């Protein structure tokens, strides 16, 4: 499993050059050039390190860094600030905004790679999960099989993907629209009622061998949870 590095840089040539060199080092790379899109991208991709340009359209690197540090689920991701400013004062500003390191443009690629590697030393190895477990429900992600206790549960491909989405985020309530987009894909037209049909099938298959953990939240959507939800 490769580490994912996020490059936030609006100078296209520099962004491409960074992407090229990082990929050559064996990293996966995502690039974002717009300040206001960065946060959503970080949350979605959960990168191992963020290279963050100081001057960006819509939002500065310093502002973005502060925002990252204020969000519990992403606040520990190392941030290396990239900047054309070499002033000591700016360096202090960057670091006090929560950056872990600071590189002044123009920088040499070997130097930047060494800085990235230094940050990765503290990062946990990215791991691909091999199975998901919720109470007595076990999903083998390699073999694509579901079990309740020792009993194999046969699921259709859509039910499998639905259950996977729920099990990856236990207790989180998903709207029908979200499930349609992420389980069926945004290019396919399906009515939101379709979700209910497949949830029903999923429930039927699972509950033959154990308790019903799938929660229907009225007017909202579905979740997997051991506790009944208030609105059920
Ligand atoms: Ca810039």
PDB file of C-alpha atoms and ligand atoms in Angstrom:
ATOM      1  CA  UNK A   1       0.000   0.000   0.000  1.00  0.00           C
ATOM      2  CA  UNK A   2       1.431   3.352  -1.056  1.00  0.00           C
ATOM      3  CA  UNK A   3       1.391   6.541   0.944  1.00  0.00           C
ATOM      4  CA  UNK A   4      -0.810   9.219  -0.563  1.00  0.00           C
ATOM      5  CA  UNK A   5       0.647  12.704  -0.776  1.00  0.00           C
ATOM      6  CA  UNK A   6      -1.617  15.653  -1.403  1.00  0.00           C
ATOM      7  CA  UNK A   7      -0.153  18.550  -3.349  1.00  0.00           C
ATOM      8  CA  UNK A   8      -1.969  21.857  -2.918  1.00  0.00           C
ATOM      9  CA  UNK A   9      -0.461  24.209  -5.465  1.00  0.00           C
ATOM     10  CA  UNK A  10      -2.009  26.587  -7.981  1.00  0.00           C
ATOM     11  CA  UNK A  11       1.072  26.977 -10.147  1.00  0.00           C
ATOM     12  CA  UNK A  12       0.316  24.254 -12.626  1.00  0.00           C
ATOM     13  CA  UNK A  13       3.870  23.619 -13.788  1.00  0.00           C
ATOM     14  CA  UNK A  14       5.095  23.271 -10.226  1.00  0.00           C
ATOM     15  CA  UNK A  15       2.174  21.046  -9.259  1.00  0.00           C
ATOM     16  CA  UNK A  16       2.897  18.739 -12.194  1.00  0.00           C
ATOM     17  CA  UNK A  17       6.581  18.664 -11.420  1.00  0.00           C
ATOM     18  CA  UNK A  18       5.864  17.740  -7.803  1.00  0.00           C
ATOM     19  CA  UNK A  19       3.380  15.078  -8.855  1.00  0.00           C
ATOM     20  CA  UNK A  20       5.867  13.588 -11.292  1.00  0.00           C
ATOM     21  CA  UNK A  21       8.671  13.439  -8.741  1.00  0.00           C
ATOM     22  CA  UNK A  22       6.524  12.142  -5.918  1.00  0.00           C
ATOM     23  CA  UNK A  23       5.141   9.386  -8.128  1.00  0.00           C
ATOM     24  CA  UNK A  24       8.678   8.524  -9.155  1.00  0.00           C
ATOM     25  CA  UNK A  25       9.440   8.049  -5.459  1.00  0.00           C
ATOM     26  CA  UNK A  26       6.582   5.568  -5.278  1.00  0.00           C
ATOM     27  CA  UNK A  27       3.832   7.702  -3.740  1.00  0.00           C
ATOM     28  CA  UNK A  28       0.272   8.156  -4.882  1.00  0.00           C
ATOM     29  CA  UNK A  29      -0.479  11.821  -5.502  1.00  0.00           C
ATOM     30  CA  UNK A  30      -3.592  13.994  -5.574  1.00  0.00           C
ATOM     31  CA  UNK A  31      -3.341  17.605  -6.689  1.00  0.00           C
ATOM     32  CA  UNK A  32      -5.648  20.470  -5.742  1.00  0.00           C
ATOM     33  CA  UNK A  33      -5.189  24.050  -6.866  1.00  0.00           C
ATOM     34  CA  UNK A  34      -8.142  25.793  -5.268  1.00  0.00           C
ATOM     35  CA  UNK A  35      -8.039  26.824  -1.649  1.00  0.00           C
ATOM     36  CA  UNK A  36     -11.720  26.302  -0.947  1.00  0.00           C
ATOM     37  CA  UNK A  37     -11.658  22.712  -2.210  1.00  0.00           C
ATOM     38  CA  UNK A  38      -8.753  21.555  -0.086  1.00  0.00           C
ATOM     39  CA  UNK A  39     -10.554  20.643   3.094  1.00  0.00           C
ATOM     40  CA  UNK A  40     -13.105  18.404   1.407  1.00  0.00           C
ATOM     41  CA  UNK A  41     -10.291  16.751  -0.544  1.00  0.00           C
ATOM     42  CA  UNK A  42      -8.274  16.087   2.589  1.00  0.00           C
ATOM     43  CA  UNK A  43     -11.283  14.539   4.289  1.00  0.00           C
ATOM     44  CA  UNK A  44     -12.039  12.396   1.281  1.00  0.00           C
ATOM     45  CA  UNK A  45      -8.496  11.185   0.563  1.00  0.00           C
ATOM     46  CA  UNK A  46      -6.968  11.113   4.032  1.00  0.00           C
ATOM     47  CA  UNK A  47      -3.421  11.773   2.716  1.00  0.00           C
ATOM     48  CA  UNK A  48      -0.293  10.800   4.654  1.00  0.00           C
ATOM     49  CA  UNK A  49       1.323  14.210   4.051  1.00  0.00           C
ATOM     50  CA  UNK A  50       0.051  17.517   2.634  1.00  0.00           C
ATOM     51  CA  UNK A  51       2.314  19.870   0.664  1.00  0.00           C
ATOM     52  CA  UNK A  52       0.579  23.188   1.022  1.00  0.00           C
ATOM     53  CA  UNK A  53       1.314  26.295  -1.008  1.00  0.00           C
ATOM     54  CA  UNK A  54       1.201  29.574   0.906  1.00  0.00           C
ATOM     55  CA  UNK A  55      -0.565  31.692  -1.736  1.00  0.00           C
ATOM     56  CA  UNK A  56      -3.686  30.142  -3.227  1.00  0.00           C
ATOM     57  CA  UNK A  57      -6.869  31.413  -4.810  1.00  0.00           C
ATOM     58  CA  UNK A  58      -9.797  31.790  -2.387  1.00  0.00           C
ATOM     59  CA  UNK A  59      -7.974  30.808   0.782  1.00  0.00           C
ATOM     60  CA  UNK A  60      -4.390  31.079   1.939  1.00  0.00           C
ATOM     61  CA  UNK A  61      -2.265  28.128   2.961  1.00  0.00           C
ATOM     62  CA  UNK A  62      -2.109  29.513   6.489  1.00  0.00           C
ATOM     63  CA  UNK A  63      -5.906  29.616   6.740  1.00  0.00           C
ATOM     64  CA  UNK A  64      -6.183  26.099   5.341  1.00  0.00           C
ATOM     65  CA  UNK A  65      -3.581  24.822   7.755  1.00  0.00           C
ATOM     66  CA  UNK A  66      -5.449  26.323  10.702  1.00  0.00           C
ATOM     67  CA  UNK A  67      -8.684  24.695   9.491  1.00  0.00           C
ATOM     68  CA  UNK A  68      -7.019  21.311   9.120  1.00  0.00           C
ATOM     69  CA  UNK A  69      -5.702  21.573  12.658  1.00  0.00           C
ATOM     70  CA  UNK A  70      -9.163  22.347  13.972  1.00  0.00           C
ATOM     71  CA  UNK A  71     -10.785  19.181  12.577  1.00  0.00           C
ATOM     72  CA  UNK A  72     -10.379  16.172  14.845  1.00  0.00           C
ATOM     73  CA  UNK A  73     -10.364  13.557  12.080  1.00  0.00           C
ATOM     74  CA  UNK A  74      -7.621  15.192   9.989  1.00  0.00           C
ATOM     75  CA  UNK A  75      -5.718  17.344  12.463  1.00  0.00           C
ATOM     76  CA  UNK A  76      -2.752  14.981  12.779  1.00  0.00           C
ATOM     77  CA  UNK A  77      -1.880  14.872   9.079  1.00  0.00           C
ATOM     78  CA  UNK A  78       1.591  16.400   8.610  1.00  0.00           C
ATOM     79  CA  UNK A  79       1.605  19.650   6.625  1.00  0.00           C
ATOM     80  CA  UNK A  80       4.656  20.993   4.806  1.00  0.00           C
ATOM     81  CA  UNK A  81       4.208  24.613   3.744  1.00  0.00           C
ATOM     82  CA  UNK A  82       5.630  25.639   0.387  1.00  0.00           C
ATOM     83  CA  UNK A  83       6.321  29.291  -0.007  1.00  0.00           C
ATOM     84  CA  UNK A  84       8.047  31.841  -2.125  1.00  0.00           C
ATOM     85  CA  UNK A  85       8.493  34.028   0.900  1.00  0.00           C
ATOM     86  CA  UNK A  86      11.706  33.471   2.727  1.00  0.00           C
ATOM     87  CA  UNK A  87      11.037  35.932   5.463  1.00  0.00           C
ATOM     88  CA  UNK A  88      11.593  34.702   8.970  1.00  0.00           C
ATOM     89  CA  UNK A  89       8.309  36.284  10.020  1.00  0.00           C
ATOM     90  CA  UNK A  90       6.344  34.247   7.482  1.00  0.00           C
ATOM     91  CA  UNK A  91       8.042  31.097   8.580  1.00  0.00           C
ATOM     92  CA  UNK A  92       6.938  31.780  12.128  1.00  0.00           C
ATOM     93  CA  UNK A  93       3.395  32.490  10.898  1.00  0.00           C
ATOM     94  CA  UNK A  94       3.316  29.222   8.967  1.00  0.00           C
ATOM     95  CA  UNK A  95       4.590  27.170  11.842  1.00  0.00           C
ATOM     96  CA  UNK A  96       2.292  28.805  14.353  1.00  0.00           C
ATOM     97  CA  UNK A  97      -0.643  28.024  12.051  1.00  0.00           C
ATOM     98  CA  UNK A  98       0.256  24.405  12.692  1.00  0.00           C
ATOM     99  CA  UNK A  99       2.549  23.489   9.794  1.00  0.00           C
ATOM    100  CA  UNK A 100       5.019  20.737  10.614  1.00  0.00           C
ATOM    101  CA  UNK A 101       7.683  21.929   8.239  1.00  0.00           C
ATOM    102  CA  UNK A 102       8.388  24.788   5.895  1.00  0.00           C
ATOM    103  CA  UNK A 103      10.144  24.802   2.509  1.00  0.00           C
ATOM    104  CA  UNK A 104      11.064  27.959   0.642  1.00  0.00           C
ATOM    105  CA  UNK A 105      10.745  28.154  -3.143  1.00  0.00           C
ATOM    106  CA  UNK A 106      12.767  27.540  -5.144  1.00  0.00           C
ATOM    107  CA  UNK A 107      13.631  24.287  -3.409  1.00  0.00           C
ATOM    108  CA  UNK A 108      15.540  21.319  -4.673  1.00  0.00           C
ATOM    109  CA  UNK A 109      13.555  18.145  -5.281  1.00  0.00           C
ATOM    110  CA  UNK A 110      15.898  15.916  -3.239  1.00  0.00           C
ATOM    111  CA  UNK A 111      15.514  18.310  -0.314  1.00  0.00           C
ATOM    112  CA  UNK A 112      11.736  18.284  -0.544  1.00  0.00           C
ATOM    113  CA  UNK A 113      11.673  14.475  -0.826  1.00  0.00           C
ATOM    114  CA  UNK A 114      13.811  14.235   2.300  1.00  0.00           C
ATOM    115  CA  UNK A 115      11.343  16.498   4.143  1.00  0.00           C
ATOM    116  CA  UNK A 116       8.405  14.367   2.975  1.00  0.00           C
ATOM    117  CA  UNK A 117      10.168  11.205   4.089  1.00  0.00           C
ATOM    118  CA  UNK A 118      10.910  12.744   7.467  1.00  0.00           C
ATOM    119  CA  UNK A 119       7.201  13.455   7.982  1.00  0.00           C
ATOM    120  CA  UNK A 120       6.251   9.957   6.866  1.00  0.00           C
ATOM    121  CA  UNK A 121       8.485   8.470   9.540  1.00  0.00           C
ATOM    122  CA  UNK A 122       5.801   9.379  12.058  1.00  0.00           C
ATOM    123  CA  UNK A 123       2.896   8.374   9.848  1.00  0.00           C
ATOM    124  CA  UNK A 124       1.299   4.974  10.298  1.00  0.00           C
ATOM    125  CA  UNK A 125       1.716   2.549   7.376  1.00  0.00           C
ATOM    126  CA  UNK A 126      -1.357   2.796   5.200  1.00  0.00           C
ATOM    127  CA  UNK A 127      -3.209  -0.469   5.377  1.00  0.00           C
ATOM    128  CA  UNK A 128      -5.814  -2.043   3.285  1.00  0.00           C
ATOM    129  CA  UNK A 129      -8.443  -3.550   5.463  1.00  0.00           C
ATOM    130  CA  UNK A 130      -8.973  -7.232   4.853  1.00  0.00           C
ATOM    131  CA  UNK A 131     -12.199  -7.521   6.764  1.00  0.00           C
ATOM    132  CA  UNK A 132     -14.930  -5.501   8.393  1.00  0.00           C
ATOM    133  CA  UNK A 133     -16.580  -6.640  11.578  1.00  0.00           C
ATOM    134  CA  UNK A 134     -19.791  -5.437  13.158  1.00  0.00           C
ATOM    135  CA  UNK A 135     -20.914  -7.523  16.135  1.00  0.00           C
ATOM    136  CA  UNK A 136     -21.393 -11.043  14.705  1.00  0.00           C
ATOM    137  CA  UNK A 137     -21.364  -9.843  11.082  1.00  0.00           C
ATOM    138  CA  UNK A 138     -18.050 -10.353   9.343  1.00  0.00           C
ATOM    139  CA  UNK A 139     -17.260  -9.157   5.829  1.00  0.00           C
ATOM    140  CA  UNK A 140     -14.231 -10.667   4.133  1.00  0.00           C
ATOM    141  CA  UNK A 141     -13.123  -7.956   1.707  1.00  0.00           C
ATOM    142  CA  UNK A 142     -10.621 -10.168  -0.099  1.00  0.00           C
ATOM    143  CA  UNK A 143     -12.954 -13.084  -0.796  1.00  0.00           C
ATOM    144  CA  UNK A 144     -15.979 -10.774  -0.887  1.00  0.00           C
ATOM    145  CA  UNK A 145     -17.963 -12.955   1.473  1.00  0.00           C
ATOM    146  CA  UNK A 146     -20.198 -12.205   4.416  1.00  0.00           C
ATOM    147  CA  UNK A 147     -20.654 -14.337   7.516  1.00  0.00           C
ATOM    148  CA  UNK A 148     -22.806 -14.171  10.610  1.00  0.00           C
ATOM    149  CA  UNK A 149     -20.843 -16.062  13.166  1.00  0.00           C
ATOM    150  CA  UNK A 150     -19.766 -19.092  11.163  1.00  0.00           C
ATOM    151  CA  UNK A 151     -22.684 -18.998   8.770  1.00  0.00           C
ATOM    152  CA  UNK A 152     -22.042 -17.840   5.228  1.00  0.00           C
ATOM    153  CA  UNK A 153     -24.590 -15.286   4.044  1.00  0.00           C
ATOM    154  CA  UNK A 154     -25.207 -15.082   0.343  1.00  0.00           C
ATOM    155  CA  UNK A 155     -25.655 -11.492  -0.835  1.00  0.00           C
ATOM    156  CA  UNK A 156     -26.142 -10.023  -4.274  1.00  0.00           C
ATOM    157  CA  UNK A 157     -23.475  -7.535  -5.416  1.00  0.00           C
ATOM    158  CA  UNK A 158     -25.608  -4.478  -4.620  1.00  0.00           C
ATOM    159  CA  UNK A 159     -26.486  -5.763  -1.150  1.00  0.00           C
ATOM    160  CA  UNK A 160     -22.796  -6.477  -0.591  1.00  0.00           C
ATOM    161  CA  UNK A 161     -21.801  -2.918  -1.496  1.00  0.00           C
ATOM    162  CA  UNK A 162     -24.610  -1.483   0.605  1.00  0.00           C
ATOM    163  CA  UNK A 163     -23.592  -3.500   3.638  1.00  0.00           C
ATOM    164  CA  UNK A 164     -19.944  -2.557   3.085  1.00  0.00           C
ATOM    165  CA  UNK A 165     -20.814   1.144   3.107  1.00  0.00           C
ATOM    166  CA  UNK A 166     -22.785   0.747   6.343  1.00  0.00           C
ATOM    167  CA  UNK A 167     -20.139  -1.416   8.029  1.00  0.00           C
ATOM    168  CA  UNK A 168     -17.331   0.956   7.124  1.00  0.00           C
ATOM    169  CA  UNK A 169     -19.144   3.683   9.031  1.00  0.00           C
ATOM    170  CA  UNK A 170     -21.051   2.078  11.879  1.00  0.00           C
ATOM    171  CA  UNK A 171     -23.721   4.233  13.521  1.00  0.00           C
ATOM    172  CA  UNK A 172     -23.567   6.762  10.717  1.00  0.00           C
ATOM    173  CA  UNK A 173     -26.887   7.495   9.040  1.00  0.00           C
ATOM    174  CA  UNK A 174     -26.712   7.539   5.238  1.00  0.00           C
ATOM    175  CA  UNK A 175     -29.291   9.264   3.117  1.00  0.00           C
ATOM    176  CA  UNK A 176     -30.846   7.379   0.214  1.00  0.00           C
ATOM    177  CA  UNK A 177     -29.327   9.940  -2.156  1.00  0.00           C
ATOM    178  CA  UNK A 178     -25.844   9.347  -0.760  1.00  0.00           C
ATOM    179  CA  UNK A 179     -26.245   5.593  -1.018  1.00  0.00           C
ATOM    180  CA  UNK A 180     -27.516   5.867  -4.582  1.00  0.00           C
ATOM    181  CA  UNK A 181     -24.552   7.947  -5.588  1.00  0.00           C
ATOM    182  CA  UNK A 182     -21.948   5.866  -3.818  1.00  0.00           C
ATOM    183  CA  UNK A 183     -23.311   2.352  -4.097  1.00  0.00           C
ATOM    184  CA  UNK A 184     -24.937   2.550  -7.506  1.00  0.00           C
ATOM    185  CA  UNK A 185     -22.775   5.295  -9.008  1.00  0.00           C
ATOM    186  CA  UNK A 186     -23.766   8.795  -9.999  1.00  0.00           C
ATOM    187  CA  UNK A 187     -24.197   8.041 -13.689  1.00  0.00           C
ATOM    188  CA  UNK A 188     -26.934   5.545 -13.192  1.00  0.00           C
ATOM    189  CA  UNK A 189     -30.494   6.684 -12.851  1.00  0.00           C
ATOM    190  CA  UNK A 190     -32.281   4.839 -10.092  1.00  0.00           C
ATOM    191  CA  UNK A 191     -35.188   5.902  -7.963  1.00  0.00           C
ATOM    192  CA  UNK A 192     -34.479   6.365  -4.277  1.00  0.00           C
ATOM    193  CA  UNK A 193     -37.113   3.699  -3.625  1.00  0.00           C
ATOM    194  CA  UNK A 194     -34.630   1.226  -5.115  1.00  0.00           C
ATOM    195  CA  UNK A 195     -32.495   1.679  -2.018  1.00  0.00           C
ATOM    196  CA  UNK A 196     -35.395   0.509   0.140  1.00  0.00           C
ATOM    197  CA  UNK A 197     -35.829  -2.580  -2.015  1.00  0.00           C
ATOM    198  CA  UNK A 198     -32.194  -3.572  -1.645  1.00  0.00           C
ATOM    199  CA  UNK A 199     -32.128  -2.770   2.065  1.00  0.00           C
ATOM    200  CA  UNK A 200     -35.110  -5.087   2.455  1.00  0.00           C
ATOM    201  CA  UNK A 201     -33.230  -7.852   0.615  1.00  0.00           C
ATOM    202  CA  UNK A 202     -30.141  -7.240   2.690  1.00  0.00           C
ATOM    203  CA  UNK A 203     -32.137  -7.414   5.896  1.00  0.00           C
ATOM    204  CA  UNK A 204     -33.862 -10.597   4.839  1.00  0.00           C
ATOM    205  CA  UNK A 205     -30.551 -12.315   4.071  1.00  0.00           C
ATOM    206  CA  UNK A 206     -28.804 -11.134   7.226  1.00  0.00           C
ATOM    207  CA  UNK A 207     -31.569 -11.506   9.739  1.00  0.00           C
ATOM    208  CA  UNK A 208     -32.233 -15.141   9.058  1.00  0.00           C
ATOM    209  CA  UNK A 209     -29.147 -15.803  11.141  1.00  0.00           C
ATOM    210  CA  UNK A 210     -29.182 -13.098  13.783  1.00  0.00           C
ATOM    211  CA  UNK A 211     -30.444  -9.848  15.149  1.00  0.00           C
ATOM    212  CA  UNK A 212     -31.449  -6.953  12.891  1.00  0.00           C
ATOM    213  CA  UNK A 213     -28.847  -4.205  13.168  1.00  0.00           C
ATOM    214  CA  UNK A 214     -29.940  -2.210  10.166  1.00  0.00           C
ATOM    215  CA  UNK A 215     -31.733   0.921  11.262  1.00  0.00           C
ATOM    216  CA  UNK A 216     -34.220   2.894   9.273  1.00  0.00           C
ATOM    217  CA  UNK A 217     -34.200   6.530  10.226  1.00  0.00           C
ATOM    218  CA  UNK A 218     -37.429   8.117   9.147  1.00  0.00           C
ATOM    219  CA  UNK A 219     -37.062  10.777   6.458  1.00  0.00           C
ATOM    220  CA  UNK A 220     -33.308  10.370   6.630  1.00  0.00           C
ATOM    221  CA  UNK A 221     -31.963   7.016   5.577  1.00  0.00           C
ATOM    222  CA  UNK A 222     -30.178   3.976   6.900  1.00  0.00           C
ATOM    223  CA  UNK A 223     -27.474   3.009   9.344  1.00  0.00           C
ATOM    224  CA  UNK A 224     -26.007  -0.037  10.994  1.00  0.00           C
ATOM    225  CA  UNK A 225     -26.119   0.263  14.750  1.00  0.00           C
ATOM    226  CA  UNK A 226     -26.529  -2.023  17.756  1.00  0.00           C
ATOM    227  CA  UNK A 227     -28.824   0.464  19.423  1.00  0.00           C
ATOM    228  CA  UNK A 228     -32.229   1.267  18.034  1.00  0.00           C
ATOM    229  CA  UNK A 229     -32.254   4.819  16.731  1.00  0.00           C
ATOM    230  CA  UNK A 230     -34.618   7.328  18.210  1.00  0.00           C
ATOM    231  CA  UNK A 231     -36.556   8.076  15.068  1.00  0.00           C
ATOM    232  CA  UNK A 232     -37.095   4.513  13.975  1.00  0.00           C
TER     233      UNK A 232
HETATM  234 CA1  LIG B   1       0.630  29.884  -5.275  1.00  0.00          CA
END
